[in-house]
């Protein structure tokens, strides 16, 4: 996690935004009076929101944990999928 003050961020905005998106970094922007903000990429945000949704619903969570246990216990199988033509 990166921490940078507002002035440094403002002077190097592109560099920091590239680091956040390219390296999946999280950045804390420090401000006066402890009114800090956190910057993350849109991809990281979307992933976080999806995880909150899946883990926040008991039925989804239970299904996911059951699937994980099946995989860990060797109860998974691999199947070849048929090729699909682009115009189908």
C-alpha positions as a printed Julia matrix, in Angstrom:
88×3 Matrix{Float64}:
   0.0     0.0     0.0
   1.28    3.42   -0.92
   0.83    6.57    1.11
   1.3    10.01   -0.4
   0.25   13.51    0.55
  -2.18   15.47   -1.57
   0.41   17.86   -3.0
   2.73   15.06   -4.14
  -0.2    13.22   -5.71
  -1.34   16.33   -7.55
   2.17   16.93   -8.92
   2.55   13.29  -10.08
  -1.03   12.25  -10.81
  -0.39   10.2   -13.98
   2.53    8.29  -12.46
   0.53    7.34   -9.36
  -2.61    6.43  -11.31
  -0.54    4.18  -13.6
   1.01    2.48  -10.56
  -2.44    1.92   -9.02
  -3.91    0.39  -12.18
  -0.86   -1.46  -13.52
   0.42   -2.89  -10.21
  -2.93   -3.27   -8.36
  -1.68   -0.89   -5.68
  -3.87    0.79   -3.1
  -3.01    4.36   -2.2
  -3.82    6.42    0.87
  -3.84   10.12    0.15
  -3.06   11.92    3.38
  -4.77   15.24    4.02
  -5.02   17.76    6.81
  -7.21   16.98    9.81
  -7.01   13.23    9.11
  -9.49   13.48    6.22
  -7.58   10.88    4.24
  -8.91    9.08    1.18
  -8.09    5.73   -0.42
  -7.62    5.28   -4.17
  -7.95    1.89   -5.88
  -8.39    0.9    -9.51
 -11.84    0.33  -10.98
 -10.93   -3.33  -11.51
 -10.01   -3.73   -7.82
 -13.19   -1.93   -6.78
 -15.39   -4.15   -8.95
 -13.68   -7.27   -7.62
 -14.16   -6.08   -4.04
 -17.86   -5.36   -4.61
 -18.4    -8.79   -6.18
 -16.68  -10.47   -3.22
 -18.82   -8.51   -0.77
 -21.94   -9.62   -2.62
 -20.95  -13.3    -2.8
 -19.71  -13.49    0.78
 -22.57  -11.39    2.11
 -25.25  -13.85    1.0
 -25.31  -16.96    3.22
 -26.55  -19.25    0.44
 -23.86  -18.04   -2.0
 -21.2   -18.37    0.67
 -22.29  -21.89    1.66
 -22.38  -22.99   -2.0
 -18.91  -21.56   -2.56
 -17.49  -23.29    0.52
 -19.08  -26.61   -0.49
 -17.55  -26.31   -3.95
 -14.16  -25.5    -2.44
 -14.35  -28.56   -0.16
 -15.26  -30.77   -3.12
 -12.27  -29.49   -5.07
  -9.93  -30.0    -2.1
 -11.24  -33.57   -1.63
 -10.57  -34.5    -5.26
 -14.24  -34.49   -6.23
 -13.69  -32.37   -9.35
 -13.43  -33.44  -12.96
 -12.16  -31.84  -16.15
 -14.28  -31.79  -19.3
 -13.37  -30.68  -22.8
 -15.79  -28.11  -24.15
 -16.86  -28.23  -27.78
 -15.64  -25.52  -30.11
 -18.26  -22.92  -30.99
 -18.23  -21.12  -34.3
 -18.14  -17.31  -34.14
 -21.51  -16.97  -35.95
 -23.37  -19.32  -33.57
